[in-house]
Amino acid sequence: MSEPTACVSCCPDPRSADPYCVRCDLLVGLESLHVIGVERDDDVLFVVVESTPGLTGCPACGVVAVSKGRRVVELIDAPAFGSPVRLRWRKRRWVCPDPGCEVGSFTEQDAQVAAPRAVLTSRATRWATAQLRSENASVAGLARQLGVSWWTVWNAIRPALAADESRFDGVTTLGVDEHVWHHVSPKDRGPKELTGMVDLTRDDQGRTRARLLDLVPGRSGTVYRAWLDARGEDFRDRVQIATLDPFHGYKNAIDDQLQDATAVLDAFHVVKLAGQAIDEVRRRVQQATLGHRGRAGDPLYGIRNILRAAPERLTDRQVNRLNRAIAADDAHDEVLVAWQAAQQIRTAYRLKDLTQGRRLAERVLASLPSCPIPEIARLGRTLRKWRTAFLAYFTTDRSSNGGTEAVNGLIELARRIARGFRNRDNYRLRMLLVAGGLTP
């Protein structure tokens, strides 16, 4: 091992009577400790620190303790200058002179440096947590940078995550959605689907700051109902708006547990249903006219992507392609009518005036169920079943489940970076951290 850099003798501050090096202390950044040596071995940086000598009282009885010297405790610190760092803390030891004191001897502690019996320093834990949350890091990658094992990093981070329950405070808009967290046998890892609850409450500027609140195994109304029941009456009373996808299980749970909240059907999924209806009509007409699935060169197959776009977004070239495909056969008029009917739903959502949008939505509810095109009629009947939740979009200032879908995107990214998870509890905590539900 190379010779230590003797900060005390080489670079004391001439303006201070303190024997410690102010510049080294500033560089290391531990306010209560002073640097007395720095050395490097096998690309690991060792920083030796100690506290200023002084009188200390017994934590139990307050009697001035007697010094028993110091002992070196090595901690894992945040990496610096491209190297793992080990903090060698020369902890002071004392003994209480009072024979009746139950403490006897004790060792110096400083929670700002490290928790008692911790392996990582407090700032190393904060650094690792921030990397996981904001920089799309993996635990394995952090372990490599720190020069430790995966479990050493996770065991330092996990206690702070598991203890945080403050995320449930102040929730007035609640979203719910499901996602798949693994693709192996449920016998090995339990249910593939998890139900995720997301805080969609708007800030003072009216912007939604989506935060994942929890992930629970399963996808059913029973799962959602049990979670809402476990949150308590105060939480449920605060929720004013509950957004959801068109799944009756979640709607039943909202009706049962959030009686005073307004259920809002997500606009994206309504438009998606309309797009699926158009595709079904196109495929049916394709089969009826040509007798096979769409192929390159078939008129309807050539406009499959154009039918997913809004009329105002089409270029002149796309409009001409659409007109030629519809004119190729009289039976194609059914596709055009279906496209025009479905576009009414999208137009209702896009109108700047919510009152006008609601009027158009009500006309859609009145007309689509009686449409002679079976797929569009089925779409109309579906929306009629969800009438109250469908129209609630226009009376809740455009509330939607969009923030929930954004959180799902963050979850999928984190899962890909980690190359999958085997432990559902670890997965839940990681996703709560990544998606903003935890703020340790």
XYZ file of C-alpha atoms in Angstrom:
440
model
C 0.000 0.000 0.000
C 1.342 3.468 -0.870
C 2.233 6.038 1.745
C -0.739 8.092 3.024
C -1.093 11.732 2.161
C -0.519 13.421 5.514
C -2.969 16.302 5.221
C -2.291 17.517 8.752
C 1.384 18.170 8.157
C 1.432 19.044 4.449
C -1.450 21.444 3.936
C -2.784 23.057 7.125
C -4.664 26.329 6.748
C -2.351 29.129 7.986
C -5.379 31.291 8.801
C -6.775 28.774 11.280
C -5.536 27.353 14.575
C -7.267 24.088 13.644
C -4.610 21.464 12.811
C -6.831 19.847 10.172
C -6.696 20.699 6.463
C -9.694 22.850 5.560
C -9.239 22.244 1.850
C -9.230 18.453 2.238
C -12.254 18.618 4.528
C -14.085 20.703 1.933
C -13.239 18.207 -0.805
C -14.470 15.185 1.161
C -17.533 17.034 2.430
C -18.166 15.480 5.868
C -18.938 18.417 8.161
C -18.424 16.621 11.483
C -15.286 14.738 10.434
C -11.815 15.815 9.325
C -9.499 14.191 6.785
C -6.194 12.969 8.174
C -5.071 10.710 5.341
C -5.764 9.595 1.770
C -4.279 6.547 0.066
C -5.001 4.365 -2.963
C -4.696 0.618 -3.316
C -5.848 -1.529 -6.268
C -7.886 1.358 -7.735
C -9.770 1.826 -4.446
C -9.502 5.206 -2.727
C -9.195 5.090 1.083
C -10.026 8.241 3.028
C -9.113 8.303 6.741
C -11.218 10.642 8.880
C -11.775 11.434 12.541
C -13.722 13.868 14.689
C -12.203 16.684 16.737
C -11.184 15.576 20.274
C -13.336 16.950 23.060
C -15.429 16.164 26.112
C -18.444 13.900 25.714
C -21.186 12.998 28.159
C -22.608 9.554 28.718
C -25.810 9.173 26.637
C -27.590 7.547 29.624
C -26.566 9.472 32.738
C -24.805 12.545 31.316
C -21.597 12.089 33.305
C -18.448 13.187 31.433
C -17.074 10.010 29.866
C -13.464 8.835 29.909
C -11.722 8.266 26.571
C -10.735 4.716 25.601
C -8.959 5.747 22.415
C -10.222 5.124 18.884
C -11.040 2.169 16.666
C -11.159 2.178 12.855
C -14.451 1.359 11.148
C -14.414 1.005 7.362
C -17.507 2.159 5.438
C -18.387 2.134 1.749
C -18.708 5.686 0.481
C -20.013 7.111 -2.790
C -17.518 6.698 -5.665
C -15.242 9.618 -6.474
C -12.808 10.428 -9.281
C -13.810 7.252 -11.100
C -12.904 4.935 -8.217
C -14.705 3.128 -5.388
C -14.172 4.879 -2.063
C -13.720 3.411 1.402
C -14.120 5.697 4.398
C -11.942 4.704 7.338
C -13.530 6.401 10.300
C -11.407 6.519 13.442
C -14.289 6.375 15.889
C -13.777 7.594 19.425
C -14.554 5.190 22.275
C -15.566 6.130 25.814
C -16.373 4.508 29.127
C -18.778 5.932 31.692
C -17.023 6.386 35.073
C -20.287 5.996 37.002
C -20.299 2.404 38.303
C -24.094 2.413 38.508
C -24.608 3.410 34.858
C -26.090 0.697 32.680
C -24.247 1.890 29.548
C -20.702 1.116 30.556
C -18.798 1.880 27.339
C -20.005 3.361 24.049
C -18.690 4.357 20.640
C -19.018 7.569 18.665
C -22.026 7.697 16.330
C -23.117 10.240 13.703
C -26.286 9.533 11.713
C -25.290 12.118 9.089
C -22.213 10.007 8.306
C -23.697 6.529 8.692
C -26.420 4.766 10.626
C -25.300 2.447 13.457
C -23.958 -0.859 12.090
C -24.430 0.390 8.511
C -22.172 -0.849 5.721
C -22.720 2.128 3.415
C -22.410 5.751 4.444
C -25.576 7.835 4.453
C -24.494 9.770 1.386
C -23.588 6.564 -0.469
C -27.125 5.339 0.209
C -28.574 8.665 -0.974
C -26.385 8.567 -4.078
C -27.433 5.016 -4.964
C -31.102 5.833 -4.384
C -30.882 8.907 -6.627
C -29.147 6.905 -9.357
C -31.907 4.302 -9.313
C -34.665 6.868 -9.332
C -33.416 9.548 -11.724
C -30.665 8.044 -13.877
C -32.183 4.683 -14.907
C -29.388 2.825 -13.147
C -29.512 -0.834 -12.148
C -28.558 -2.231 -8.763
C -25.941 -4.409 -10.447
C -24.395 -1.352 -12.110
C -24.294 0.547 -8.816
C -22.695 -2.456 -7.113
C -19.919 -2.424 -9.716
C -19.271 1.281 -9.166
C -19.181 0.850 -5.395
C -17.092 -2.310 -5.567
C -19.569 -4.399 -3.541
C -22.192 -7.090 -4.094
C -25.760 -6.638 -5.338
C -27.206 -7.504 -1.933
C -24.953 -5.017 -0.128
C -26.409 -2.166 -2.192
C -30.021 -3.343 -2.015
C -29.921 -4.049 1.729
C -28.780 -0.464 2.298
C -31.518 1.047 0.121
C -34.476 -1.179 0.935
C -35.145 -0.168 4.590
C -35.620 3.481 3.642
C -38.084 2.530 0.895
C -40.165 0.094 2.907
C -40.761 2.599 5.717
C -42.165 5.430 3.566
C -45.986 5.752 3.773
C -46.228 9.487 3.076
C -47.031 8.908 -0.598
C -50.712 8.348 0.228
C -51.185 11.892 1.569
C -53.094 14.480 -0.467
C -54.417 12.168 -3.203
C -57.561 13.629 -4.789
C -57.401 12.007 -8.245
C -56.694 8.278 -8.445
C -55.828 6.230 -11.514
C -55.672 2.460 -11.900
C -54.236 0.144 -14.546
C -52.640 -3.260 -14.835
C -49.391 -4.504 -16.315
C -47.480 -7.762 -16.671
C -44.352 -8.009 -14.537
C -43.021 -11.409 -15.619
C -43.417 -13.891 -18.465
C -42.681 -17.202 -16.758
C -44.953 -19.758 -15.128
C -47.253 -18.321 -12.425
C -46.370 -21.387 -10.354
C -42.866 -19.994 -9.894
C -43.515 -16.284 -9.372
C -47.217 -15.879 -8.748
C -49.703 -13.904 -10.882
C -48.271 -12.309 -14.009
C -50.514 -9.262 -13.727
C -50.139 -6.523 -11.149
C -52.676 -3.780 -10.509
C -51.066 -0.372 -10.164
C -52.596 2.633 -8.410
C -51.356 6.074 -9.465
C -51.795 9.532 -7.952
C -53.042 11.862 -10.718
C -53.671 14.893 -8.493
C -52.996 18.202 -10.217
C -50.695 20.847 -8.782
C -51.441 24.553 -8.283
C -50.803 25.189 -11.989
C -53.263 22.496 -13.030
C -50.569 20.062 -14.207
C -50.695 16.374 -13.377
C -47.654 14.977 -11.573
C -48.281 11.249 -11.838
C -46.848 9.136 -8.995
C -47.094 5.412 -8.513
C -48.758 4.661 -5.183
C -48.689 0.885 -5.039
C -48.557 -2.403 -6.942
C -50.607 -5.391 -5.822
C -50.741 -8.882 -7.344
C -53.675 -9.762 -9.574
C -56.007 -7.968 -11.953
C -59.573 -7.876 -10.684
C -62.109 -5.705 -8.968
C -61.550 -7.697 -5.794
C -57.863 -6.751 -5.745
C -58.622 -3.053 -6.264
C -61.448 -3.097 -3.718
C -59.234 -4.710 -1.075
C -56.502 -2.129 -1.645
C -58.942 0.773 -1.325
C -60.401 -0.736 1.821
C -56.927 -1.074 3.350
C -56.160 2.612 2.754
C -58.747 3.707 5.266
C -61.737 6.018 5.258
C -59.731 9.256 5.322
C -57.930 8.320 2.110
C -61.130 7.285 0.347
C -62.954 10.450 1.387
C -60.244 12.628 -0.172
C -60.492 10.976 -3.595
C -62.764 13.068 -5.828
C -61.968 11.612 -9.278
C -61.158 7.995 -10.182
C -59.946 7.324 -13.737
C -59.921 3.859 -15.265
C -59.799 1.799 -18.438
C -63.014 0.141 -19.698
C -62.818 -2.784 -17.248
C -65.918 -3.442 -15.163
C -63.948 -5.038 -12.327
C -62.258 -1.742 -11.498
C -65.517 0.151 -12.013
C -67.311 -2.073 -9.498
C -64.539 -1.477 -6.945
C -64.849 2.300 -7.435
C -68.623 2.165 -7.024
C -68.215 0.106 -3.854
C -65.357 1.966 -2.120
C -65.390 5.477 -3.655
C -69.091 6.292 -3.680
C -68.502 10.059 -3.649
C -65.828 10.027 -6.384
C -66.527 10.602 -10.086
C -65.439 7.700 -12.292
C -63.895 8.843 -15.606
C -63.362 6.533 -18.579
C -59.933 7.074 -20.115
C -60.111 8.966 -23.411
C -57.191 7.115 -24.992
C -58.842 3.731 -24.542
C -62.146 5.004 -25.919
C -60.409 6.242 -29.073
C -58.515 2.936 -29.207
C -61.825 1.041 -29.155
C -63.028 3.182 -32.047
C -59.840 2.429 -33.997
C -60.264 -1.296 -33.385
C -63.817 -1.108 -34.711
C -62.526 0.484 -37.952
C -59.906 -2.256 -38.350
C -62.539 -4.955 -37.832
C -64.766 -3.418 -40.522
C -61.830 -3.138 -42.949
C -60.818 -6.772 -42.410
C -64.392 -8.024 -42.814
C -64.936 -6.089 -46.055
C -61.522 -7.246 -47.295
C -62.493 -10.879 -46.771
C -65.925 -10.370 -48.317
C -64.608 -8.718 -51.478
C -61.280 -10.501 -52.106
C -61.589 -13.662 -50.036
C -58.250 -13.341 -48.257
C -56.373 -11.289 -45.714
C -54.857 -7.992 -46.728
C -51.849 -8.133 -49.037
C -49.591 -5.590 -50.654
C -51.482 -4.034 -53.522
C -54.951 -4.562 -52.036
C -56.794 -1.205 -51.854
C -57.998 -1.499 -48.243
C -54.724 -2.955 -47.009
C -52.898 0.026 -48.494
C -54.895 2.517 -46.403
C -54.827 0.642 -43.085
C -52.553 3.271 -41.485
C -54.421 6.193 -43.056
C -57.611 4.979 -41.365
C -55.899 5.388 -37.984
C -55.215 9.085 -38.595
C -57.468 12.092 -38.090
C -58.807 13.823 -41.235
C -57.057 17.115 -40.484
C -53.690 15.363 -40.276
C -53.864 13.764 -43.709
C -51.750 15.157 -46.527
C -53.190 15.697 -50.015
C -51.426 12.556 -51.170
C -52.975 10.512 -48.352
C -56.443 11.923 -49.083
C -56.082 10.869 -52.739
C -54.990 7.365 -51.696
C -57.982 7.109 -49.378
C -60.424 8.240 -52.082
C -58.984 5.808 -54.654
C -59.209 2.887 -52.252
C -62.829 3.643 -51.336
C -63.792 4.120 -55.011
C -62.252 0.770 -55.982
C -65.382 -1.107 -54.864
C -68.845 -0.048 -53.739
C -68.502 -2.307 -50.684
C -65.642 -0.089 -49.474
C -68.129 2.666 -48.643
C -68.840 0.771 -45.435
C -65.227 1.331 -44.360
C -65.490 5.052 -45.050
C -68.698 5.354 -43.020
C -67.130 3.462 -40.128
C -64.087 5.758 -40.242
C -66.253 8.875 -40.230
C -68.377 7.571 -37.341
C -65.351 6.720 -35.233
C -63.774 10.109 -35.926
C -66.729 11.782 -34.194
C -65.499 10.347 -30.887
C -62.040 11.738 -31.401
C -63.446 15.122 -32.445
C -65.533 15.302 -29.258
C -62.387 14.908 -27.175
C -60.423 17.468 -29.207
C -62.942 20.313 -29.111
C -61.614 23.188 -27.025
C -65.065 23.956 -25.661
C -65.953 21.147 -23.270
C -69.659 21.956 -23.489
C -69.602 21.465 -27.263
C -67.556 18.310 -26.827
C -70.131 16.895 -24.429
C -72.972 17.679 -26.855
C -71.157 15.850 -29.647
C -70.434 12.919 -27.316
C -74.123 12.701 -26.428
C -75.016 12.632 -30.128
C -72.509 9.801 -30.593
C -74.165 7.856 -27.782
C -77.544 8.381 -29.388
C -76.582 7.470 -32.966
C -73.882 4.769 -32.927
C -75.927 1.944 -31.304
C -78.376 2.040 -34.213
C -75.678 2.134 -36.932
C -76.229 -0.555 -39.617
C -72.528 -1.444 -39.497
C -72.364 -4.145 -36.768
C -68.906 -3.241 -35.456
C -69.845 0.433 -35.027
C -73.165 -0.510 -33.433
C -71.286 -2.692 -30.927
C -68.972 0.237 -30.168
C -72.017 2.406 -29.554
C -73.547 -0.125 -27.177
C -70.272 -0.368 -25.257
C -70.100 3.394 -24.821
C -73.761 3.495 -23.810
C -72.989 1.044 -20.972
C -70.230 3.411 -19.854
C -72.285 6.545 -20.489
C -71.734 8.261 -17.120
C -67.987 7.562 -17.003
C -67.618 8.468 -20.696
C -69.316 11.853 -20.317
C -67.505 12.588 -17.029
C -64.422 13.523 -19.072
C -66.171 16.739 -20.048
C -67.157 17.708 -16.495
C -63.832 16.945 -14.759
C -61.592 19.260 -16.804
C -60.385 16.474 -19.131
C -59.344 14.009 -16.454
C -57.833 10.885 -17.957
C -55.660 7.880 -17.224
C -52.797 9.284 -19.293
C -50.561 9.741 -16.267
C -51.092 6.096 -15.373
C -49.950 5.033 -18.837
C -46.879 7.254 -18.458
C -46.032 5.532 -15.184
C -46.399 2.162 -16.927
C -43.835 3.363 -19.460
C -41.361 4.132 -16.673
C -42.007 0.717 -15.147
C -41.362 -1.068 -18.441
C -38.117 0.857 -18.941
C -36.876 -0.019 -15.457
C -37.807 -3.673 -15.956
C -35.873 -3.847 -19.231
C -32.820 -2.184 -17.698
C -32.829 -4.723 -14.872
C -33.415 -7.548 -17.391
C -36.391 -8.744 -15.405
C -37.124 -9.459 -11.757
C -37.618 -12.630 -9.741
C -38.726 -11.172 -6.411
C -42.077 -9.371 -6.470
C -41.429 -7.413 -3.266
C -38.142 -6.064 -4.631
C -39.888 -5.291 -7.912
C -42.606 -3.350 -6.130
C -40.156 -1.211 -4.157
C -37.988 -0.537 -7.198
C -40.975 0.572 -9.257
C -42.285 2.752 -6.429
C -38.898 4.457 -6.337
C -38.537 4.818 -10.116
C -42.093 6.043 -10.679
C -42.042 8.653 -7.958
C -44.160 7.017 -5.294
C -41.303 6.949 -2.784
C -39.244 9.974 -1.800
C -36.748 8.732 0.813
